[in-house]
Tab-separated table of C-alpha atoms in Angstrom:
chain	number	residue	atom	x	y	z
A	20	UNK	CA	-2.955	-34.840	25.422
A	21	UNK	CA	-6.902	-33.217	25.627
A	22	UNK	CA	-9.371	-34.302	23.830
A	23	UNK	CA	-9.641	-30.403	21.614
A	24	UNK	CA	-6.108	-30.997	21.569
A	25	UNK	CA	-6.392	-34.515	19.320
A	26	UNK	CA	-8.910	-33.300	17.036
A	27	UNK	CA	-6.909	-30.488	16.209
A	28	UNK	CA	-3.826	-32.616	15.443
A	29	UNK	CA	-5.810	-35.470	14.357
A	30	UNK	CA	-6.759	-32.963	11.675
A	31	UNK	CA	-3.994	-31.935	10.773
A	32	UNK	CA	-1.798	-35.472	10.795
A	33	UNK	CA	-4.970	-35.683	7.610
A	34	UNK	CA	-4.491	-32.636	6.327
A	35	UNK	CA	-2.907	-34.403	2.537
A	36	UNK	CA	-5.897	-36.196	1.587
A	37	UNK	CA	-7.438	-35.565	-1.220
A	38	UNK	CA	-10.517	-34.472	-1.429
A	39	UNK	CA	-9.881	-30.597	-0.055
A	40	UNK	CA	-8.796	-28.841	-2.925
A	41	UNK	CA	-10.841	-30.242	-4.901
A	42	UNK	CA	-13.948	-29.133	-2.957
A	43	UNK	CA	-12.573	-25.659	-2.541
A	44	UNK	CA	-11.775	-25.114	-6.991
A	45	UNK	CA	-14.631	-26.362	-7.691
A	46	UNK	CA	-16.588	-23.960	-5.165
A	47	UNK	CA	-14.109	-21.470	-6.888
A	48	UNK	CA	-14.789	-22.881	-10.499
A	49	UNK	CA	-19.046	-21.499	-9.079
A	50	UNK	CA	-17.690	-18.399	-7.446
A	51	UNK	CA	-15.125	-17.144	-8.915
A	52	UNK	CA	-14.399	-13.064	-8.526
A	53	UNK	CA	-13.810	-11.144	-11.376
A	54	UNK	CA	-10.696	-8.672	-11.446
A	55	UNK	CA	-9.946	-6.512	-14.349
A	56	UNK	CA	-6.223	-8.454	-13.530
A	57	UNK	CA	-7.666	-11.582	-13.518
A	58	UNK	CA	-7.375	-14.563	-17.046
A	59	UNK	CA	-11.185	-15.302	-17.741
A	60	UNK	CA	-11.433	-19.468	-17.458
A	61	UNK	CA	-9.480	-21.444	-20.058
A	62	UNK	CA	-7.187	-17.808	-21.023
A	63	UNK	CA	-3.577	-17.791	-20.513
A	64	UNK	CA	-3.247	-15.239	-17.170
A	65	UNK	CA	-0.541	-12.594	-17.688
A	66	UNK	CA	2.618	-12.221	-15.845
A	67	UNK	CA	3.130	-8.110	-16.798
A	68	UNK	CA	-1.408	-7.988	-15.113
A	69	UNK	CA	-0.722	-10.323	-12.123
A	70	UNK	CA	2.517	-8.792	-11.514
A	71	UNK	CA	1.105	-4.972	-10.908
A	72	UNK	CA	-2.029	-6.051	-9.513
A	73	UNK	CA	-0.251	-7.961	-6.327
A	74	UNK	CA	2.700	-4.873	-5.661
A	75	UNK	CA	-0.579	-2.999	-6.165
A	76	UNK	CA	-2.664	-5.077	-4.108
A	77	UNK	CA	-0.237	-5.392	-0.387
A	78	UNK	CA	-1.357	-3.249	1.722
A	79	UNK	CA	-5.012	-1.876	-0.765
A	80	UNK	CA	-8.109	-2.727	-0.408
A	81	UNK	CA	-8.832	-4.696	-4.022
A	82	UNK	CA	-11.461	-2.024	-3.978
A	83	UNK	CA	-8.966	0.649	-3.733
A	84	UNK	CA	-6.789	-0.879	-6.202
A	85	UNK	CA	-8.810	-1.290	-9.762
A	86	UNK	CA	-8.545	2.355	-10.798
A	87	UNK	CA	-5.399	2.040	-10.756
A	88	UNK	CA	-5.179	-0.381	-11.921
A	89	UNK	CA	-6.500	0.668	-14.772
A	90	UNK	CA	-5.125	3.758	-14.995
A	91	UNK	CA	-1.525	2.107	-14.965
A	92	UNK	CA	-2.303	-0.664	-17.416
A	93	UNK	CA	-4.317	2.184	-20.410
A	94	UNK	CA	-1.693	4.223	-19.952
A	95	UNK	CA	1.563	1.464	-20.426
A	96	UNK	CA	0.170	-1.962	-21.115
A	97	UNK	CA	3.186	-3.916	-21.082
A	98	UNK	CA	6.332	-3.637	-18.660
A	99	UNK	CA	8.665	-1.947	-21.849
A	100	UNK	CA	6.413	1.012	-21.539
A	101	UNK	CA	6.301	0.845	-17.222
A	102	UNK	CA	9.726	0.222	-18.272
A	103	UNK	CA	10.928	3.186	-20.730
A	104	UNK	CA	8.154	5.550	-18.308
A	105	UNK	CA	9.721	8.937	-16.413
A	106	UNK	CA	9.432	8.228	-12.433
A	107	UNK	CA	8.190	11.148	-11.854
A	108	UNK	CA	4.843	9.932	-13.685
A	109	UNK	CA	4.868	7.085	-12.187
A	110	UNK	CA	4.914	8.696	-9.118
A	111	UNK	CA	2.818	10.760	-9.732
A	112	UNK	CA	-0.003	8.565	-11.055
A	113	UNK	CA	0.149	6.217	-7.414
A	114	UNK	CA	0.082	9.080	-5.485
A	115	UNK	CA	-3.119	8.338	-3.632
A	116	UNK	CA	-2.187	4.887	-3.392
A	117	UNK	CA	0.278	4.899	-0.319
A	118	UNK	CA	3.185	2.438	0.375
A	119	UNK	CA	5.218	4.994	-2.616
A	120	UNK	CA	8.846	2.371	-2.170
A	121	UNK	CA	6.047	0.062	-4.416
A	122	UNK	CA	5.743	2.511	-6.959
A	123	UNK	CA	9.981	3.129	-6.749
A	124	UNK	CA	10.642	-1.125	-6.821
A	125	UNK	CA	7.194	-1.464	-9.504
A	126	UNK	CA	9.424	1.075	-10.917
A	127	UNK	CA	12.753	-0.538	-10.699
A	128	UNK	CA	11.481	-3.864	-11.325
A	129	UNK	CA	10.610	-3.033	-14.903
A	130	UNK	CA	13.275	-1.372	-15.929
A	131	UNK	CA	15.315	-4.893	-14.558
A	132	UNK	CA	12.747	-7.732	-16.165
A	133	UNK	CA	14.013	-5.504	-19.607
A	134	UNK	CA	17.223	-6.181	-19.067
A	135	UNK	CA	17.942	-9.571	-17.824
A	136	UNK	CA	15.268	-11.337	-19.307
A	137	UNK	CA	14.459	-9.437	-21.974
A	138	UNK	CA	10.965	-8.219	-20.862
A	139	UNK	CA	9.929	-11.897	-20.592
A	140	UNK	CA	9.496	-12.158	-16.441
A	141	UNK	CA	11.551	-15.177	-15.347
A	142	UNK	CA	8.493	-18.410	-14.088
A	143	UNK	CA	11.522	-19.264	-11.518
A	144	UNK	CA	10.199	-18.655	-8.139
A	145	UNK	CA	14.492	-17.633	-6.867
A	146	UNK	CA	14.512	-15.061	-10.369
A	147	UNK	CA	11.558	-13.894	-9.486
A	148	UNK	CA	13.109	-13.062	-5.740
A	149	UNK	CA	15.905	-11.770	-6.644
A	150	UNK	CA	14.427	-8.419	-8.790
A	151	UNK	CA	13.555	-5.658	-7.220
A	152	UNK	CA	10.937	-5.082	-4.735
A	153	UNK	CA	9.630	-8.833	-5.322
A	154	UNK	CA	9.787	-10.714	-2.025
A	155	UNK	CA	8.727	-14.210	-1.209
A	156	UNK	CA	4.693	-14.054	-1.269
A	157	UNK	CA	4.683	-12.094	-4.808
A	158	UNK	CA	7.155	-14.847	-6.402
A	159	UNK	CA	5.212	-17.664	-5.269
A	160	UNK	CA	1.514	-15.744	-6.949
A	161	UNK	CA	3.391	-14.939	-9.582
A	162	UNK	CA	4.507	-17.962	-10.213
A	163	UNK	CA	1.450	-20.047	-9.283
A	164	UNK	CA	-0.905	-17.250	-10.770
A	165	UNK	CA	0.795	-15.826	-14.394
A	166	UNK	CA	2.500	-19.506	-14.550
A	167	UNK	CA	0.753	-22.561	-13.040
A	168	UNK	CA	3.469	-22.826	-11.025
A	169	UNK	CA	3.273	-24.903	-7.698
A	170	UNK	CA	4.156	-22.542	-5.281
A	171	UNK	CA	3.233	-21.375	-1.880
A	172	UNK	CA	1.521	-18.672	-1.960
A	173	UNK	CA	0.473	-16.924	0.950
A	174	UNK	CA	-1.182	-13.148	2.655
A	175	UNK	CA	-3.822	-12.330	5.408
A	176	UNK	CA	-6.494	-14.267	3.801
A	177	UNK	CA	-4.900	-17.353	3.526
A	178	UNK	CA	-3.140	-17.156	6.550
A	179	UNK	CA	-6.699	-16.752	8.769
A	180	UNK	CA	-7.805	-19.839	6.484
A	181	UNK	CA	-5.116	-21.674	7.293
A	182	UNK	CA	-5.084	-21.100	10.808
A	183	UNK	CA	-8.496	-21.508	10.742
A	184	UNK	CA	-8.199	-25.337	8.981
A	185	UNK	CA	-5.447	-26.822	11.576
A	186	UNK	CA	-7.568	-24.186	14.659
A	187	UNK	CA	-2.984	-22.807	15.464
A	188	UNK	CA	-3.214	-20.971	18.087
A	189	UNK	CA	0.086	-19.442	18.432
A	190	UNK	CA	-1.213	-16.011	18.298
A	191	UNK	CA	0.511	-14.191	13.768
A	192	UNK	CA	3.255	-12.866	13.715
A	193	UNK	CA	5.166	-16.224	15.760
A	194	UNK	CA	2.990	-18.069	14.327
A	195	UNK	CA	3.957	-16.605	9.783
A	196	UNK	CA	6.653	-20.768	9.830
A	197	UNK	CA	4.163	-23.051	10.658
A	198	UNK	CA	1.567	-21.421	8.977
A	199	UNK	CA	3.112	-21.695	5.533
A	200	UNK	CA	4.313	-25.215	6.303
A	201	UNK	CA	0.386	-26.594	6.637
A	202	UNK	CA	-0.188	-23.702	3.704
A	203	UNK	CA	2.895	-25.877	1.837
A	204	UNK	CA	1.364	-29.550	2.750
A	205	UNK	CA	-1.975	-27.897	1.095
A	206	UNK	CA	-0.940	-26.263	-2.068
A	207	UNK	CA	-1.757	-29.077	-4.350
A	208	UNK	CA	0.081	-29.642	-8.554
A	209	UNK	CA	-2.826	-29.499	-10.413
A	210	UNK	CA	-4.190	-26.346	-11.185
A	211	UNK	CA	-1.740	-23.720	-8.408
A	212	UNK	CA	-3.236	-20.868	-9.616
A	213	UNK	CA	-6.374	-21.552	-9.416
A	214	UNK	CA	-5.869	-23.142	-6.679
A	215	UNK	CA	-3.392	-19.814	-5.067
A	216	UNK	CA	-6.809	-17.265	-6.013
A	217	UNK	CA	-9.784	-19.474	-4.611
A	218	UNK	CA	-8.175	-19.620	-1.691
A	219	UNK	CA	-8.042	-15.538	-1.270
A	220	UNK	CA	-11.231	-15.162	-2.332
A	221	UNK	CA	-12.572	-17.900	0.192
A	222	UNK	CA	-10.667	-15.799	2.845
A	223	UNK	CA	-11.790	-12.220	1.202
A	224	UNK	CA	-15.611	-13.726	0.942
A	225	UNK	CA	-16.889	-16.443	3.551
A	226	UNK	CA	-13.340	-16.733	5.915
A	227	UNK	CA	-13.826	-13.655	6.601
A	228	UNK	CA	-11.961	-12.307	9.789
A	229	UNK	CA	-15.323	-11.306	11.601
A	230	UNK	CA	-18.564	-13.848	11.793
A	231	UNK	CA	-17.303	-16.383	9.008
A	232	UNK	CA	-20.165	-17.729	6.521
A	233	UNK	CA	-18.978	-21.281	8.069
A	234	UNK	CA	-22.531	-22.559	6.212
A	235	UNK	CA	-21.533	-21.454	2.841
A	236	UNK	CA	-17.965	-22.670	3.524
A	237	UNK	CA	-17.191	-25.367	0.299
A	238	UNK	CA	-14.147	-26.298	2.917
A	239	UNK	CA	-15.863	-26.520	6.086
A	240	UNK	CA	-15.695	-30.369	6.634
A	241	UNK	CA	-12.234	-29.645	6.580
A	242	UNK	CA	-11.659	-26.768	9.620
A	243	UNK	CA	-10.674	-28.208	12.522
A	244	UNK	CA	-11.421	-24.443	13.942
A	245	UNK	CA	-15.187	-25.212	13.279
A	246	UNK	CA	-15.679	-28.338	14.722
A	247	UNK	CA	-13.958	-26.669	18.134
A	248	UNK	CA	-15.809	-23.434	17.399
A	249	UNK	CA	-13.550	-21.189	17.947
A	250	UNK	CA	-13.430	-20.305	14.434
A	251	UNK	CA	-14.302	-16.997	14.983
A	252	UNK	CA	-10.954	-16.090	17.800
A	253	UNK	CA	-7.718	-17.693	15.283
A	254	UNK	CA	-6.266	-16.410	14.655
A	255	UNK	CA	-4.956	-15.060	17.607
A	256	UNK	CA	-2.838	-11.795	17.636
A	257	UNK	CA	-0.098	-10.756	19.517
A	258	UNK	CA	-0.732	-7.200	20.818
A	259	UNK	CA	0.372	-4.525	19.212
A	260	UNK	CA	2.607	-1.724	20.365
A	261	UNK	CA	0.980	2.165	20.703
A	262	UNK	CA	2.399	4.116	18.055
A	263	UNK	CA	4.879	6.952	18.418
A	264	UNK	CA	3.466	10.562	18.029
A	265	UNK	CA	5.587	13.033	15.312
A	266	UNK	CA	4.803	15.995	14.794
A	267	UNK	CA	5.963	19.598	11.999
A	268	UNK	CA	4.819	22.066	10.625
A	269	UNK	CA	3.760	22.516	7.372
A	270	UNK	CA	4.289	25.574	5.477
A	271	UNK	CA	2.168	26.561	1.674
A	272	UNK	CA	3.381	29.430	-0.084
A	273	UNK	CA	0.658	30.609	-2.689
A	274	UNK	CA	0.684	34.074	-5.084
A	275	UNK	CA	-1.319	36.358	-6.507
A	276	UNK	CA	-1.638	34.556	-9.628
A	277	UNK	CA	-2.498	30.827	-8.675
A	278	UNK	CA	1.128	30.195	-7.798
A	279	UNK	CA	1.517	26.951	-5.136
A	280	UNK	CA	5.887	26.314	-4.070
A	281	UNK	CA	5.849	22.947	-3.657
A	282	UNK	CA	9.530	20.773	-3.043
A	283	UNK	CA	10.485	17.808	-3.621
A	284	UNK	CA	11.823	15.459	-0.823
A	285	UNK	CA	14.879	13.408	-0.563
A	286	UNK	CA	15.348	10.116	-2.570
A	287	UNK	CA	16.761	7.960	0.275
A	288	UNK	CA	13.761	7.724	3.369
A	289	UNK	CA	10.426	8.035	3.055
A	290	UNK	CA	8.508	9.416	0.633
A	291	UNK	CA	11.560	9.302	-1.306
A	292	UNK	CA	11.594	11.880	-4.883
A	293	UNK	CA	7.131	12.363	-3.786
A	294	UNK	CA	6.338	16.046	-3.598
A	295	UNK	CA	5.300	18.053	-0.362
A	296	UNK	CA	4.989	20.903	1.014
A	297	UNK	CA	7.480	22.712	2.406
A	298	UNK	CA	7.823	21.686	5.578
A	299	UNK	CA	10.397	20.944	9.290
A	300	UNK	CA	11.524	17.893	10.498
A	301	UNK	CA	8.821	15.468	11.820
A	302	UNK	CA	10.192	14.763	15.226
A	303	UNK	CA	8.661	13.424	18.356
A	304	UNK	CA	9.184	16.853	19.788
A	305	UNK	CA	8.001	18.635	17.050
A	306	UNK	CA	9.512	22.003	16.507
A	307	UNK	CA	10.773	24.182	19.050
A	308	UNK	CA	8.196	26.657	20.544
A	309	UNK	CA	9.166	30.271	19.486
A	310	UNK	CA	11.305	29.066	16.296
A	311	UNK	CA	9.271	28.218	14.192
A	312	UNK	CA	9.698	30.629	11.383
A	313	UNK	CA	12.935	29.538	10.975
A	314	UNK	CA	11.742	26.869	9.247
A	315	UNK	CA	8.805	29.384	6.627
A	316	UNK	CA	11.007	28.329	3.215
A	317	UNK	CA	9.883	32.714	2.041
A	318	UNK	CA	9.373	35.942	4.214
A	319	UNK	CA	5.683	36.850	5.210
A	320	UNK	CA	2.816	36.742	7.665
A	321	UNK	CA	2.341	33.292	8.245
A	322	UNK	CA	-0.990	32.418	9.309
A	323	UNK	CA	-1.788	28.718	11.020
A	324	UNK	CA	-4.678	26.966	9.814
A	325	UNK	CA	-6.766	25.398	12.010
A	326	UNK	CA	-7.310	22.474	12.792
A	327	UNK	CA	-3.942	21.051	11.346
A	328	UNK	CA	-3.420	17.899	9.687
A	329	UNK	CA	-3.675	14.038	11.069
A	330	UNK	CA	-2.009	11.058	8.872
A	331	UNK	CA	-0.831	7.667	10.719
A	332	UNK	CA	1.972	5.589	8.545
A	333	UNK	CA	2.475	2.296	9.042
A	334	UNK	CA	5.223	2.913	11.746
A	335	UNK	CA	4.278	6.122	13.669
A	336	UNK	CA	1.560	9.102	14.121
A	337	UNK	CA	1.911	12.393	11.966
A	338	UNK	CA	0.245	15.784	13.401
A	339	UNK	CA	1.494	18.710	11.802
A	340	UNK	CA	0.456	21.775	12.386
A	341	UNK	CA	-0.775	23.961	9.183
A	342	UNK	CA	0.543	27.280	8.005
A	343	UNK	CA	-0.256	29.503	4.250
A	344	UNK	CA	1.575	32.835	3.451
A	345	UNK	CA	1.169	34.338	0.484
A	346	UNK	CA	4.524	35.312	-1.258
A	347	UNK	CA	5.155	36.746	-5.105
A	348	UNK	CA	7.115	34.227	-7.331
A	349	UNK	CA	10.231	36.942	-7.447
A	350	UNK	CA	10.843	35.912	-3.126
A	351	UNK	CA	13.833	34.435	-2.225
A	352	UNK	CA	13.948	31.405	-0.746
A	353	UNK	CA	15.163	30.256	2.638
A	354	UNK	CA	17.833	27.639	2.694
A	355	UNK	CA	15.719	26.271	5.692
A	356	UNK	CA	13.542	25.470	3.048
A	357	UNK	CA	16.185	23.631	0.590
A	358	UNK	CA	16.055	26.432	-2.876
A	359	UNK	CA	17.202	23.147	-5.172
A	360	UNK	CA	14.309	20.995	-4.952
A	361	UNK	CA	11.408	23.446	-4.632
A	362	UNK	CA	9.124	25.446	-7.747
A	363	UNK	CA	5.815	26.189	-8.345
A	364	UNK	CA	3.452	24.726	-9.233
A	365	UNK	CA	0.356	26.112	-11.096
A	366	UNK	CA	-3.112	25.973	-8.211
A	367	UNK	CA	-4.611	24.306	-11.505
A	368	UNK	CA	-1.841	21.418	-11.712
A	369	UNK	CA	-1.302	20.383	-8.126
A	370	UNK	CA	-3.653	17.438	-7.854
A	371	UNK	CA	-0.763	16.040	-10.818
A	372	UNK	CA	1.814	16.261	-8.731
A	373	UNK	CA	3.368	12.866	-6.864
A	374	UNK	CA	1.916	14.354	-3.419
A	375	UNK	CA	1.123	11.279	-0.700
A	376	UNK	CA	-1.400	11.706	1.112
A	377	UNK	CA	-0.600	13.696	3.767
A	378	UNK	CA	0.346	16.111	1.251
A	379	UNK	CA	-3.107	16.076	-0.220
A	380	UNK	CA	-4.198	16.952	2.977
A	381	UNK	CA	-2.171	20.356	4.053
A	382	UNK	CA	-3.510	21.523	0.447
A	383	UNK	CA	-6.337	20.782	0.997
A	384	UNK	CA	-6.351	22.297	4.463
A	385	UNK	CA	-4.940	25.601	3.762
A	386	UNK	CA	-5.787	26.233	0.492
A	387	UNK	CA	-9.133	25.771	0.767
A	388	UNK	CA	-10.213	29.349	2.586
A	389	UNK	CA	-9.553	31.745	0.764
A	390	UNK	CA	-6.279	33.989	0.642
A	391	UNK	CA	-6.432	38.003	0.376
A	392	UNK	CA	-3.596	39.349	-0.767
A	393	UNK	CA	-0.416	40.576	1.017
A	394	UNK	CA	2.785	42.835	0.731
A	395	UNK	CA	5.610	40.301	2.028
A	396	UNK	CA	6.147	41.461	5.567
A	397	UNK	CA	8.938	40.251	8.210
A	398	UNK	CA	8.727	36.674	8.399
A	399	UNK	CA	6.022	36.497	10.862
A	400	UNK	CA	3.128	33.443	12.651
A	401	UNK	CA	0.499	34.141	13.022
A	402	UNK	CA	-2.437	31.942	14.807
A	403	UNK	CA	-6.374	32.653	13.131
């Protein structure tokens, strides 16, 4: 074993020394961040607000989550109110926050809390994990922060802190199990909820992904990566494969009296239950050349908008051509548009619909330019 490896091993073996958690908690008491979901010092946390914030913060920054959290808690201040709300209203309120399965699972979880637990979130990690949409991380976070249980909470910030504390060279995601084991060894029995939030704050404000502020770090003395001067290189990550590209076409039909045709997506799969402008399937090949008009929802003169729309999903990149046409509301919808899922929506009310971000981009592109009224014509695809 080399000198550097021996040093890291020595620090790792010494991870249970009593000074780490007290040093971190003392810093947290001075520097803790203020969030609308975070209880004030000495005040018991509200499990509903803790759970709601953790669902929103998955794949979302705190800055983006705050206005949504405030809006949700103003409209649905308790879990029973959220459980009783129509799912369509919840999806509309969630629109723009992304990863829409979270909203569907959130509603299902609220209902389960009411039905299985009488409206009170369970304190046990295992019982929390049995709820819809609650995984290992969320269960641990709710148990620790809401109930002060000694649960090990590991998010992206904590992964980075622990990887540097113990100079974990194994790249992520392969290192996840090792990091979780090390994090569990650090979790104290005293104030585990504050400790979990302190670790998150440390990663977000001091032990940042780039240029960590080691000079002001309250636990710098415990950090193997800092001692070895490799903190900027950790955590290491395996190379990511390129996202595949999918293509499609979206059709925005508008009326002279200010209505837009929208369609509800299927209840399963990507963006389930959300509203959209009728579109072709999203495939790697895209719609066949010369056959795009077969997917148009109504007969009309369809104009291709310049530029199109590009959107990044977790597992693929999407490029959509956008077409628009003028059509009367009493026009017959084509079977390709799934008429039973379509409805005309006032243009002024479109913003309140449960539209995913990609469809807001589509509608913005199609509606930002004036559209002169046109008589229904034989279905035609034109370019501008």
